[in-house]
Short mmCIF file of C-alpha atoms and ligand atoms in Angstrom, two decimals:
data_model
loop_
_atom_site.label_atom_id
_atom_site.label_comp_id
_atom_site.label_asym_id
_atom_site.label_seq_id
_atom_site.Cartn_x
_atom_site.Cartn_y
_atom_site.Cartn_z
CA UNK A 1 -20.74 -7.16 -30.91
CA UNK A 2 -20.19 -10.73 -31.48
CA UNK A 3 -19.52 -13.00 -29.17
CA UNK A 4 -18.78 -16.77 -28.49
CA UNK A 5 -19.64 -19.11 -25.43
CA UNK A 6 -17.43 -21.72 -24.95
CA UNK A 7 -19.21 -25.14 -25.07
CA UNK A 8 -16.74 -26.83 -22.56
CA UNK A 9 -16.37 -24.30 -19.56
CA UNK A 10 -20.04 -22.85 -19.01
CA UNK A 11 -20.95 -24.21 -15.74
CA UNK A 12 -24.30 -22.69 -15.22
CA UNK A 13 -23.65 -19.86 -12.90
CA UNK A 14 -25.99 -18.10 -14.63
CA UNK A 15 -23.92 -14.75 -14.00
CA UNK A 16 -24.25 -14.04 -17.99
CA UNK A 17 -27.91 -13.75 -18.07
CA UNK A 18 -28.73 -11.76 -14.70
CA UNK A 19 -26.47 -9.04 -16.11
CA UNK A 20 -27.48 -9.19 -19.55
CA UNK A 21 -30.87 -10.67 -20.04
CA UNK A 22 -31.48 -9.48 -23.28
CA UNK A 23 -28.59 -11.04 -24.55
CA UNK A 24 -27.64 -14.46 -22.92
CA UNK A 25 -30.43 -17.08 -22.36
CA UNK A 26 -30.20 -19.82 -19.91
CA UNK A 27 -31.35 -23.24 -20.78
CA UNK A 28 -33.39 -25.77 -18.17
CA UNK A 29 -30.26 -26.64 -16.64
CA UNK A 30 -29.60 -23.25 -16.33
CA UNK A 31 -27.03 -23.31 -18.30
CA UNK A 32 -25.74 -20.52 -21.52
CA UNK A 33 -28.41 -21.97 -23.63
CA UNK A 34 -25.70 -20.56 -26.58
CA UNK A 35 -23.16 -22.23 -25.27
CA UNK A 36 -20.66 -23.91 -27.71
CA UNK A 37 -21.88 -21.23 -30.44
CA UNK A 38 -21.49 -17.56 -31.17
CA UNK A 39 -23.83 -14.95 -31.00
CA UNK A 40 -24.69 -11.20 -31.78
CA UNK A 41 -24.98 -8.78 -28.92
CA UNK A 42 -28.45 -6.38 -29.73
CA UNK A 43 -27.39 -2.95 -30.57
CA UNK A 44 -27.80 -0.91 -27.05
CA UNK A 45 -26.84 -3.99 -24.86
CA UNK A 46 -23.18 -4.25 -25.26
CA UNK A 47 -22.40 -2.70 -21.66
CA UNK A 48 -24.62 -5.09 -19.51
CA UNK A 49 -23.07 -7.40 -21.97
CA UNK A 50 -19.70 -6.62 -20.95
CA UNK A 51 -20.61 -6.79 -17.31
CA UNK A 52 -22.20 -10.22 -17.73
CA UNK A 53 -19.07 -11.43 -19.40
CA UNK A 54 -16.58 -9.77 -16.58
CA UNK A 55 -18.63 -11.62 -13.99
CA UNK A 56 -18.46 -15.35 -15.32
CA UNK A 57 -16.29 -17.08 -13.16
CA UNK A 58 -15.36 -19.43 -16.02
CA UNK A 59 -14.48 -16.63 -18.43
CA UNK A 60 -16.44 -18.59 -20.85
CA UNK A 61 -17.71 -15.87 -23.02
CA UNK A 62 -15.00 -14.08 -25.44
CA UNK A 63 -15.58 -11.09 -27.32
CA UNK A 64 -15.17 -12.32 -31.05
CA UNK A 65 -15.88 -8.85 -32.77
CA UNK A 66 -16.12 -5.74 -30.54
CA UNK B 1 11.94 -24.82 -9.93
CA UNK B 2 10.88 -22.31 -12.44
CA UNK B 3 11.16 -18.39 -11.94
CA UNK B 4 8.00 -17.82 -10.38
CA UNK B 5 8.64 -20.43 -7.43
CA UNK B 6 12.69 -18.91 -6.89
CA UNK B 7 11.16 -15.41 -6.94
CA UNK B 8 8.90 -16.78 -3.88
CA UNK B 9 11.89 -18.35 -2.33
CA UNK B 10 13.96 -15.15 -2.38
CA UNK B 11 11.29 -12.93 -0.75
CA UNK B 12 11.93 -11.84 2.35
CA UNK B 13 8.37 -11.38 3.27
CA UNK B 14 8.32 -15.19 2.73
CA UNK B 15 11.41 -16.18 4.95
CA UNK B 16 10.53 -19.08 7.50
CA UNK B 17 11.35 -17.11 10.17
CA UNK B 18 9.12 -13.54 9.45
CA UNK B 19 6.37 -16.32 8.64
CA UNK B 20 6.66 -17.53 11.86
CA UNK B 21 6.56 -14.56 14.17
CA UNK B 22 3.79 -13.09 11.72
CA UNK B 23 1.37 -16.49 11.24
CA UNK B 24 2.92 -18.46 13.98
CA UNK B 25 3.64 -21.12 11.36
CA UNK B 26 5.57 -21.30 8.08
CA UNK B 27 2.63 -21.01 5.99
CA UNK B 28 4.34 -21.10 2.61
CA UNK B 29 6.05 -24.40 3.44
CA UNK B 30 3.65 -25.72 6.37
CA UNK B 31 0.21 -24.27 5.83
CA UNK B 32 -2.58 -25.73 8.33
CA UNK B 33 -6.27 -25.25 7.34
CA UNK B 34 -7.19 -26.14 11.19
CA UNK B 35 -4.67 -23.71 12.78
CA UNK B 36 -6.38 -21.60 15.16
CA UNK B 37 -4.34 -18.88 14.12
CA UNK B 38 -5.93 -19.06 10.18
CA UNK B 39 -9.36 -18.91 12.19
CA UNK B 40 -8.01 -15.76 13.83
CA UNK B 41 -5.88 -14.16 10.81
CA UNK B 42 -8.32 -15.04 8.11
CA UNK B 43 -8.56 -12.28 6.02
CA UNK B 44 -4.79 -11.53 6.58
CA UNK B 45 -3.45 -14.98 5.36
CA UNK B 46 -5.64 -14.58 2.18
CA UNK B 47 -4.76 -11.38 1.53
CA UNK B 48 -0.95 -12.47 1.65
CA UNK B 49 -1.05 -15.70 0.32
CA UNK B 50 -3.12 -14.37 -2.83
CA UNK B 51 -0.68 -11.52 -3.36
CA UNK B 52 2.50 -13.54 -2.51
CA UNK B 53 2.20 -17.21 -2.71
CA UNK B 54 0.21 -18.72 -5.93
CA UNK B 55 0.82 -22.02 -4.18
CA UNK B 56 1.86 -22.98 -1.04
CA UNK B 57 2.34 -26.25 0.57
CA UNK B 58 1.14 -27.99 3.86
CA UNK B 59 3.17 -31.13 5.74
CA UNK B 60 -0.31 -32.07 7.57
CA UNK B 61 -0.75 -35.92 7.27
CA UNK B 62 0.14 -37.02 3.86
CA UNK B 63 0.54 -33.40 3.10
CA UNK B 64 -1.39 -31.26 0.55
CA UNK B 65 -1.23 -28.18 -1.66
CA UNK B 66 -2.88 -24.64 -1.71
CA UNK B 67 -3.45 -22.74 -4.95
CA UNK B 68 -4.33 -19.00 -4.19
CA UNK B 69 -4.78 -17.30 -7.25
CA UNK B 70 -7.81 -16.50 -9.23
CA UNK B 71 -6.39 -17.79 -12.89
CA UNK B 72 -4.52 -20.89 -11.37
CA UNK B 73 -7.49 -22.01 -9.32
CA UNK B 74 -9.80 -21.56 -12.46
CA UNK B 75 -7.32 -23.50 -14.62
CA UNK B 76 -7.09 -26.26 -12.22
CA UNK B 77 -10.67 -26.45 -11.57
CA UNK B 78 -11.28 -26.49 -15.17
CA UNK B 79 -9.42 -29.26 -15.79
CA UNK B 80 -10.86 -32.47 -14.54
CA UNK B 81 -9.03 -34.67 -16.18
CA UNK B 82 -5.85 -33.85 -14.59
CA UNK B 83 -7.27 -32.72 -11.22
CA UNK B 84 -9.46 -35.66 -9.95
CA UNK B 85 -12.39 -34.94 -7.77
CA UNK B 86 -13.09 -39.07 -7.38
CA UNK B 87 -10.51 -39.17 -4.51
CA UNK B 88 -12.22 -36.94 -1.97
CA UNK B 89 -12.41 -32.95 -1.53
CA UNK B 90 -10.69 -33.03 1.80
CA UNK B 91 -7.17 -33.33 2.36
CA UNK B 92 -6.24 -36.21 5.04
CA UNK B 93 -9.92 -37.93 4.05
CA UNK B 94 -11.06 -39.57 7.32
CA UNK B 95 -11.10 -43.29 6.96
CA UNK B 96 -14.83 -45.03 6.16
CA UNK B 97 -16.43 -42.07 5.09
CA UNK B 98 -18.62 -42.98 1.90
CA UNK B 99 -17.54 -41.28 -1.19
CA UNK B 100 -20.23 -37.96 -1.87
CA UNK B 101 -21.77 -37.78 -5.40
CA UNK B 102 -21.81 -35.45 -7.17
CA UNK B 103 -18.99 -33.75 -5.49
CA UNK B 104 -16.31 -36.53 -5.31
CA UNK B 105 -16.84 -37.99 -8.64
CA UNK B 106 -15.55 -37.28 -12.70
CA UNK B 107 -16.93 -36.23 -15.60
CA UNK B 108 -18.76 -38.65 -17.28
CA UNK B 109 -20.70 -39.77 -13.83
CA UNK B 110 -20.71 -36.53 -12.74
CA UNK B 111 -21.91 -34.93 -15.80
CA UNK B 112 -24.95 -37.84 -15.86
CA UNK B 113 -25.91 -37.03 -12.33
CA UNK B 114 -25.55 -33.13 -12.91
CA UNK B 115 -27.94 -33.04 -15.82
CA UNK B 116 -30.14 -35.03 -14.18
CA UNK B 117 -30.08 -32.65 -10.88
CA UNK B 118 -29.65 -29.39 -12.64
CA UNK B 119 -33.65 -28.72 -13.65
CA UNK B 120 -34.01 -29.19 -10.05
CA UNK B 121 -31.92 -26.63 -9.01
CA UNK B 122 -31.91 -23.60 -11.81
CA UNK B 123 -32.75 -20.18 -11.29
CA UNK B 124 -35.76 -21.24 -13.07
CA UNK B 125 -36.91 -23.50 -10.55
CA UNK B 126 -35.95 -21.97 -7.31
CA UNK B 127 -37.65 -18.48 -8.57
CA UNK B 128 -40.75 -20.30 -7.50
CA UNK B 129 -39.44 -21.19 -4.06
CA UNK B 130 -38.78 -17.36 -3.47
CA UNK B 131 -42.44 -16.61 -2.00
CA UNK B 132 -42.50 -19.21 0.38
CA UNK B 133 -38.64 -19.02 1.56
CA UNK B 134 -39.85 -15.06 2.20
CA UNK B 135 -42.74 -16.03 4.34
CA UNK B 136 -40.18 -18.62 6.48
CA UNK B 137 -38.14 -15.45 6.61
CA UNK B 138 -40.78 -13.63 8.03
CA UNK B 139 -41.91 -16.27 9.98
CA UNK B 140 -38.43 -16.65 11.88
CA UNK B 141 -38.30 -12.79 12.50
CA UNK B 142 -41.88 -12.92 14.28
CA UNK B 143 -40.29 -15.69 16.80
CA UNK B 144 -38.01 -12.92 18.35
CA UNK B 145 -38.20 -9.41 17.07
CA UNK B 146 -40.09 -8.53 20.12
CA UNK B 147 -37.64 -9.07 22.35
CA UNK B 148 -35.34 -6.57 21.03
CA UNK B 149 -32.43 -9.40 20.75
CA UNK B 150 -31.77 -12.71 19.19
CA UNK B 151 -28.55 -15.12 18.93
CA UNK B 152 -28.60 -14.93 14.86
CA UNK B 153 -27.16 -18.25 14.37
CA UNK B 154 -29.68 -20.56 16.49
CA UNK B 155 -32.76 -18.62 15.79
CA UNK B 156 -32.29 -17.74 12.53
CA UNK B 157 -28.92 -18.43 10.45
CA UNK B 158 -28.85 -22.17 10.80
CA UNK B 159 -32.90 -22.69 10.57
CA UNK B 160 -33.28 -20.81 7.20
CA UNK B 161 -31.47 -22.37 5.14
CA UNK B 162 -32.26 -25.87 6.01
CA UNK B 163 -36.16 -24.80 5.97
CA UNK B 164 -35.89 -23.21 2.60
CA UNK B 165 -34.02 -26.80 1.04
CA UNK B 166 -36.46 -28.98 3.21
CA UNK B 167 -39.51 -27.59 2.77
CA UNK B 168 -39.28 -27.01 -0.86
CA UNK B 169 -36.86 -29.41 -2.25
CA UNK B 170 -36.08 -32.35 -0.02
CA UNK B 171 -39.75 -32.99 1.95
CA UNK B 172 -37.66 -34.12 4.81
CA UNK B 173 -39.62 -32.69 8.08
CA UNK B 174 -37.72 -29.47 9.79
CA UNK B 175 -37.94 -31.12 12.80
CA UNK B 176 -35.01 -33.18 12.44
CA UNK B 177 -33.41 -30.26 10.79
CA UNK B 178 -31.30 -29.72 14.33
CA UNK B 179 -30.10 -33.43 14.64
CA UNK B 180 -28.98 -32.87 10.44
CA UNK B 181 -27.08 -29.50 11.27
CA UNK B 182 -25.04 -30.93 14.34
CA UNK B 183 -24.26 -34.10 12.40
CA UNK B 184 -22.54 -31.75 9.84
CA UNK B 185 -21.06 -28.98 11.91
CA UNK B 186 -19.59 -31.60 13.87
CA UNK B 187 -18.91 -34.02 11.14
CA UNK B 188 -17.01 -31.00 9.59
CA UNK B 189 -15.52 -29.66 12.20
CA UNK B 190 -15.03 -31.72 15.34
CA UNK B 191 -12.42 -34.02 16.24
CA UNK B 192 -10.96 -35.81 13.43
CA UNK B 193 -11.51 -38.86 14.76
CA UNK B 194 -15.04 -38.29 15.32
CA UNK B 195 -16.15 -36.94 11.88
CA UNK B 196 -17.01 -39.94 10.00
CA UNK B 197 -19.50 -41.18 13.05
CA UNK B 198 -21.30 -38.03 12.54
CA UNK B 199 -21.70 -38.23 9.15
CA UNK B 200 -22.68 -42.10 9.55
CA UNK B 201 -26.07 -40.69 11.01
CA UNK B 202 -26.61 -38.65 8.28
CA UNK B 203 -26.33 -41.01 6.05
CA UNK B 204 -28.53 -43.56 8.15
CA UNK B 205 -31.04 -40.82 8.22
CA UNK B 206 -31.25 -39.73 4.43
CA UNK B 207 -31.05 -43.83 3.68
CA UNK B 208 -34.43 -44.25 5.81
CA UNK B 209 -36.00 -41.32 4.02
CA UNK B 210 -35.11 -42.65 0.53
CA UNK B 211 -36.46 -45.93 1.39
CA UNK B 212 -39.51 -44.37 2.65
CA UNK B 213 -40.41 -42.53 -0.51
CA UNK B 214 -40.01 -45.72 -2.65
CA UNK B 215 -43.17 -46.69 -0.62
CA UNK B 216 -44.89 -43.34 -1.56
CA UNK B 217 -46.89 -42.49 -4.92
CA UNK B 218 -44.22 -40.20 -7.34
CA UNK B 219 -44.42 -36.66 -6.94
CA UNK B 220 -42.02 -35.47 -9.75
CA UNK B 221 -39.70 -34.33 -7.65
CA UNK B 222 -35.88 -34.04 -6.83
CA UNK B 223 -35.96 -37.07 -4.94
CA UNK B 224 -38.20 -39.02 -7.67
CA UNK B 225 -35.50 -38.00 -9.93
CA UNK B 226 -32.65 -39.52 -7.65
CA UNK B 227 -34.53 -42.62 -7.16
CA UNK B 228 -34.77 -43.23 -11.21
CA UNK B 229 -31.12 -43.03 -11.22
CA UNK B 230 -28.60 -42.54 -14.04
CA UNK B 231 -27.05 -45.45 -16.28
CA UNK B 232 -23.33 -44.96 -16.13
CA UNK B 233 -20.88 -45.43 -19.40
CA UNK B 234 -20.37 -48.70 -18.53
CA UNK B 235 -24.34 -49.74 -18.89
CA UNK B 236 -24.01 -50.29 -15.12
CA UNK B 237 -27.30 -48.84 -12.99
CA UNK B 238 -25.92 -46.22 -10.38
CA UNK B 239 -26.15 -48.12 -7.36
CA UNK B 240 -27.84 -47.44 -4.25
CA UNK B 241 -25.38 -46.36 -1.94
CA UNK B 242 -24.59 -43.50 -4.88
CA UNK B 243 -28.29 -42.30 -4.71
CA UNK B 244 -27.95 -41.74 -0.77
CA UNK B 245 -24.52 -40.10 -1.38
CA UNK B 246 -26.73 -37.66 -3.41
CA UNK B 247 -28.81 -36.43 -0.59
CA UNK B 248 -26.12 -35.87 1.68
CA UNK B 249 -24.25 -33.97 -0.35
CA UNK B 250 -27.24 -31.98 -0.87
CA UNK B 251 -28.37 -31.61 2.74
CA UNK B 252 -24.35 -31.27 3.27
CA UNK B 253 -24.05 -28.17 0.81
CA UNK B 254 -27.63 -27.01 1.96
CA UNK B 255 -27.16 -26.39 5.56
CA UNK B 256 -23.61 -25.89 6.01
CA UNK B 257 -22.70 -22.88 3.99
CA UNK B 258 -25.37 -20.37 3.52
CA UNK B 259 -25.40 -19.36 6.96
CA UNK B 260 -21.96 -18.33 7.51
CA UNK B 261 -22.44 -15.77 4.34
CA UNK B 262 -26.02 -14.65 5.68
CA UNK B 263 -24.70 -13.99 9.46
CA UNK B 264 -21.44 -12.32 8.09
CA UNK B 265 -23.50 -9.87 5.86
CA UNK B 266 -25.75 -9.26 8.67
CA UNK B 267 -22.67 -8.91 11.68
CA UNK B 268 -21.30 -6.39 8.45
CA UNK B 269 -24.70 -3.93 8.73
CA UNK B 270 -24.70 -4.21 11.88
CA UNK B 271 -21.46 -2.40 12.21
CA UNK B 272 -21.82 -0.09 9.31
CA UNK B 273 -25.01 2.13 9.72
CA UNK B 274 -24.16 4.21 6.86
CA UNK B 275 -24.14 0.85 4.56
CA UNK B 276 -27.13 -0.55 6.29
CA UNK B 277 -28.97 3.07 5.51
CA UNK B 278 -28.25 3.04 1.55
CA UNK B 279 -29.83 -0.43 1.27
CA UNK B 280 -33.06 0.62 3.49
CA UNK B 281 -33.16 3.80 1.12
CA UNK B 282 -32.54 1.99 -2.18
CA UNK B 283 -33.52 -2.01 -1.90
CA UNK B 284 -32.60 -2.55 -5.63
CA UNK B 285 -28.95 -2.37 -4.19
CA UNK B 286 -29.43 -5.52 -2.12
CA UNK B 287 -28.92 -8.05 -4.77
CA UNK B 288 -25.93 -6.54 -5.39
CA UNK B 289 -24.46 -6.05 -2.22
CA UNK B 290 -25.17 -10.08 -1.54
CA UNK B 291 -23.19 -10.98 -4.21
CA UNK B 292 -20.00 -8.82 -3.01
CA UNK B 293 -20.71 -10.45 0.73
CA UNK B 294 -20.61 -13.56 -0.76
CA UNK B 295 -17.44 -12.64 -2.31
CA UNK B 296 -15.93 -11.78 0.70
CA UNK B 297 -17.26 -14.29 3.32
CA UNK B 298 -16.64 -17.37 1.66
CA UNK B 299 -17.87 -20.47 3.72
CA UNK B 300 -16.04 -22.89 1.17
CA UNK B 301 -12.66 -21.91 1.78
CA UNK B 302 -11.08 -24.51 0.05
CA UNK B 303 -11.65 -27.72 -1.83
CA UNK B 304 -9.26 -30.41 -3.08
CA UNK B 305 -8.71 -32.55 -6.14
CA UNK B 306 -6.06 -35.35 -6.83
CA UNK B 307 -3.10 -35.15 -9.62
CA UNK B 308 -3.72 -38.09 -12.07
CA UNK B 309 -0.37 -37.05 -13.59
CA UNK B 310 2.77 -35.00 -12.96
CA UNK B 311 1.83 -31.73 -13.19
CA UNK B 312 3.39 -27.77 -12.94
CA UNK B 313 1.31 -25.32 -11.02
CA UNK B 314 2.81 -21.65 -10.86
CA UNK B 315 6.34 -23.37 -11.06
CA UNK B 316 5.56 -26.36 -8.41
CA UNK B 317 6.05 -29.57 -9.60
CA UNK B 318 3.59 -31.67 -8.66
CA UNK B 319 3.69 -35.62 -8.35
CA UNK B 320 0.55 -38.00 -9.68
CA UNK B 321 -1.44 -38.72 -6.49
CA UNK B 322 -0.79 -35.24 -4.75
CA UNK B 323 -3.53 -33.37 -3.25
CA UNK B 324 -4.32 -30.03 -4.06
CA UNK B 325 -6.81 -27.64 -2.45
CA UNK B 326 -8.16 -24.77 -4.89
CA UNK B 327 -8.37 -21.84 -2.29
CA UNK B 328 -11.61 -20.73 -3.63
CA UNK B 329 -11.25 -17.91 -0.37
CA UNK B 330 -8.27 -16.36 -1.99
CA UNK B 331 -8.89 -16.39 -5.83
CA UNK B 332 -11.61 -14.17 -4.90
CA UNK B 333 -9.89 -11.40 -3.38
CA UNK B 334 -7.20 -11.35 -6.35
CA UNK B 335 -6.01 -7.98 -7.14
CA UNK B 336 -5.21 -9.33 -10.45
CA UNK B 337 -9.07 -8.97 -11.75
CA UNK B 338 -10.49 -6.40 -8.77
CA UNK B 339 -9.68 -3.15 -6.95
CA UNK B 340 -9.34 -3.22 -3.63
CA UNK B 341 -10.32 -6.49 -2.96
CA UNK B 342 -9.80 -6.50 0.70
CA UNK B 343 -12.51 -3.63 0.96
CA UNK B 344 -16.45 -4.52 0.96
CA UNK B 345 -17.66 -1.85 -1.61
CA UNK B 346 -21.26 -3.10 -2.13
CA UNK B 347 -22.00 -1.55 -5.24
CA UNK B 348 -19.03 -3.27 -6.87
CA UNK B 349 -19.87 -4.08 -10.51
CA UNK B 350 -19.93 -7.48 -12.08
CA UNK B 351 -17.96 -9.45 -9.46
CA UNK B 352 -15.68 -12.43 -10.63
CA UNK B 353 -15.39 -14.15 -7.77
CA UNK B 354 -15.28 -17.97 -7.10
CA UNK B 355 -17.02 -18.16 -3.73
CA UNK B 356 -19.60 -21.01 -5.51
CA UNK B 357 -16.44 -22.85 -7.36
CA UNK B 358 -15.53 -23.24 -10.54
CA UNK B 359 -15.48 -25.81 -13.45
CA UNK B 360 -17.97 -28.36 -13.56
CA UNK B 361 -18.46 -28.97 -9.87
CA UNK B 362 -20.01 -25.28 -9.95
CA UNK B 363 -22.55 -25.32 -6.49
CA UNK B 364 -25.76 -26.73 -7.60
CA UNK B 365 -27.30 -24.64 -4.62
CA UNK B 366 -25.97 -21.41 -5.96
CA UNK B 367 -29.37 -20.31 -7.47
CA UNK B 368 -31.44 -21.31 -3.91
CA UNK B 369 -28.70 -19.61 -1.79
CA UNK B 370 -28.71 -16.15 -3.65
CA UNK B 371 -32.33 -16.38 -3.10
CA UNK B 372 -32.30 -17.12 0.82
CA UNK B 373 -29.51 -14.38 1.18
CA UNK B 374 -31.63 -11.59 -0.84
CA UNK B 375 -34.88 -12.11 0.74
CA UNK B 376 -33.10 -12.33 4.19
CA UNK B 377 -31.35 -9.09 3.68
CA UNK B 378 -34.89 -7.63 2.44
CA UNK B 379 -37.22 -8.56 4.97
CA UNK B 380 -34.81 -8.06 7.37
CA UNK B 381 -34.13 -4.18 6.94
CA UNK B 382 -37.93 -3.74 6.29
CA UNK B 383 -38.40 -5.32 10.03
CA UNK B 384 -35.42 -4.63 12.27
CA UNK B 385 -33.88 -1.25 10.54
CA UNK B 386 -31.70 -0.61 12.92
CA UNK B 387 -29.89 -3.05 14.98
CA UNK B 388 -26.14 -3.39 16.33
CA UNK B 389 -23.58 -6.30 17.83
CA UNK B 390 -24.85 -6.81 21.62
CA UNK B 391 -22.64 -4.72 23.99
CA UNK B 392 -19.86 -7.10 25.31
CA UNK B 393 -20.11 -10.04 22.66
CA UNK B 394 -18.22 -10.80 19.71
CA UNK B 395 -19.23 -13.52 17.02
CA UNK B 396 -17.30 -16.54 17.49
CA UNK B 397 -15.50 -18.24 14.00
CA UNK B 398 -14.54 -21.77 13.20
CA UNK B 399 -12.43 -22.39 10.40
CA UNK B 400 -10.72 -25.62 8.23
CA UNK B 401 -11.47 -25.86 4.79
CA UNK B 402 -14.93 -24.60 5.42
CA UNK B 403 -15.78 -21.26 7.72
CA UNK B 404 -18.71 -20.72 9.98
CA UNK B 405 -19.76 -18.47 12.85
CA UNK B 406 -21.07 -19.88 15.83
CA UNK B 407 -22.51 -16.97 17.91
CA UNK B 408 -23.48 -13.68 16.63
CA UNK B 409 -25.54 -11.72 19.31
CA UNK B 410 -27.86 -8.63 18.42
CA UNK B 411 -29.90 -6.01 19.82
CA UNK B 412 -32.50 -3.50 18.52
CA UNK B 413 -34.98 -1.09 19.85
CA UNK B 414 -38.57 -2.22 20.40
C1 LIG C 501 -23.53 -19.71 -0.12
C2 LIG C 501 -24.11 -20.86 -0.18
C3 LIG C 501 -22.96 -21.87 -0.77
C4 LIG C 501 -21.64 -21.67 -0.97
C5 LIG C 501 -20.65 -20.70 -0.85
C6 LIG C 501 -21.51 -23.16 -1.43
C7 LIG C 501 -20.14 -23.31 -2.10
C8 LIG C 501 -19.96 -24.11 -2.70
C9 LIG C 501 -19.03 -24.78 -3.69
C10 LIG C 501 -17.45 -23.95 -3.58
C11 LIG C 501 -19.00 -26.06 -4.40
C12 LIG C 501 -17.62 -26.40 -4.82
C13 LIG C 501 -17.44 -28.03 -5.00
C14 LIG C 501 -16.09 -27.83 -5.75
O1 LIG C 501 -15.57 -27.04 -6.18
O2 LIG C 501 -15.60 -29.41 -5.63
C15 LIG C 501 -19.95 -26.49 -3.91
C16 LIG C 501 -20.41 -27.18 -4.48
C17 LIG C 501 -21.88 -28.20 -4.09
N1 LIG C 501 -23.26 -27.38 -3.23
FE1 LIG C 501 -22.94 -25.90 -2.74
N2 LIG C 501 -22.70 -23.46 -1.72
C18 LIG C 501 -23.43 -22.90 -1.31
C19 LIG C 501 -24.85 -23.77 -0.92
C20 LIG C 501 -25.44 -24.56 -1.48
C21 LIG C 501 -26.92 -25.22 -1.09
C22 LIG C 501 -27.85 -24.14 -0.61
C23 LIG C 501 -26.42 -26.18 -1.73
C24 LIG C 501 -28.16 -27.20 -1.90
C25 LIG C 501 -29.26 -26.71 -1.51
C26 LIG C 501 -25.49 -26.59 -2.30
C27 LIG C 501 -24.94 -28.26 -2.66
C28 LIG C 501 -24.18 -27.92 -3.33
C29 LIG C 501 -23.68 -29.79 -3.93
C30 LIG C 501 -24.69 -30.80 -3.95
C31 LIG C 501 -22.22 -29.32 -4.29
C32 LIG C 501 -21.50 -30.08 -5.10
C33 LIG C 501 -21.66 -29.56 -6.71
C34 LIG C 501 -20.99 -30.78 -7.85
O3 LIG C 501 -20.19 -31.56 -7.19
O4 LIG C 501 -21.14 -31.05 -8.94
N3 LIG C 501 -24.63 -25.39 -2.10
N4 LIG C 501 -20.73 -25.52 -3.27
S1 LIG C 502 -22.06 -16.78 -16.33
FE1 LIG C 502 -20.42 -18.56 -17.54
S2 LIG C 502 -20.84 -20.09 -16.61
FE2 LIG C 502 -22.54 -19.00 -16.23
S3 LIG C 502 -23.90 -19.25 -17.31
FE3 LIG C 502 -23.04 -17.61 -18.18
S4 LIG C 502 -21.20 -18.32 -19.33
FE4 LIG C 502 -22.10 -20.18 -18.27
#
């Protein structure tokens, strides 16, 4: 699974990393460290990633390749 | 007027007379955040609006709109170019109130400040305050546990958020907290003509604090970061008033909001022994329960933006200069995005709520607030597992653009 984190709309709610700490990392500001980029979700972490994506109030994470 | 709007006008439930008999006024065409009926019928009004009225209008003062669905609230909150924060977040803004940074500013000024302030409030930074906050939770509980009763707001709820923020981050004496809490409360819910005066006292106090800190050795804390300031796009340095207003905004956010979620969660648990028992049996559920309580008990009902151009929102034409409120409280119970939004379900997963706001102004204190709330429930349930609302009493709510509880009497066996 591959996801994209929107560079402008991520506003640092930190929900993604709370639900899927092995997928999403936060930077020192508390925003998604990979915003503006695509990342691969490690195998086995898909369900957690989906929860993080659902809980993001900005809808900032989209699935590029399921 | 497009289909969306005409459908709303044709709906028999949105007939002016039907609304008047149900809500005391035509809430679709003349909403009033300060109407006592909104305070009393809070849940019913939000549930009605999010389902039936994507946009309602108010004729109070110079008038304003309320936008109620999650998708529209998100779209507007993220589109800061069209919906500006620079003219203030409350409708019919009291005269003489200085603008608050970062809340009442737009990018790029807003971005500059947030980038400086964020590291002081990030999940990583505030994690270090968890233990001191937990100790304070216990110190407060110590003051009343032996009595077998307390008035939760004055003895706990109004104190902990101030302690957490003042002791760990701001460094102002907690003895001055009651004065600041009163200034903020009266400045928000007091008679509109007196609000600016109450805020002025808070400004004055924090102005003095910031000046005093200039005479002290650097601590490398949030206050030093604010002192250092930022350089705006046009090359000018952020003026003194902006720095003081940041302190005011942080203090305002730090003490006026978290109390309500905390008190509402405790109130819900007092009335629902089964939920309480579940959390006692499995404290790992507490973090998620807090997320659900935060969704369901929003202290920030709605905050506003000013249209920078003519624009259509869910079928309603808005004009440049119109004031539009994002009803975060309604958006957090949008049935289009969750099952049974009017129920409290502490095991609800991946809760997509907007209680901490949406867009670039996302609550900077959200990470700190979550720690305060989680540690409160964890320690409270360990020490006072069995408690209920004192017979013959009922909590009192007040509502405007914020919502708050004024009194919550609890009892427990000693
Ligand atoms: C449960 C507790 C809290 C809730 C529900 C809450 C809610 C909110 C909301 C909805 C906003 C968005 C404003 C907008 O859209 O214009 C906001 C912004 C803000 N909050 Fe909070 N807040 C809470 C706790 C705190 C705490 C503990 C602090 C500080 C210690 C704080 C400080 C602020 C500040 C400074 C802003 C302005 C941010 C900006 O404009 O960039 N809040 N808060
Ligand atoms: S939850 Fe969304 S807004 Fe928050 S840090 Fe993650 S991507 Fe950004």
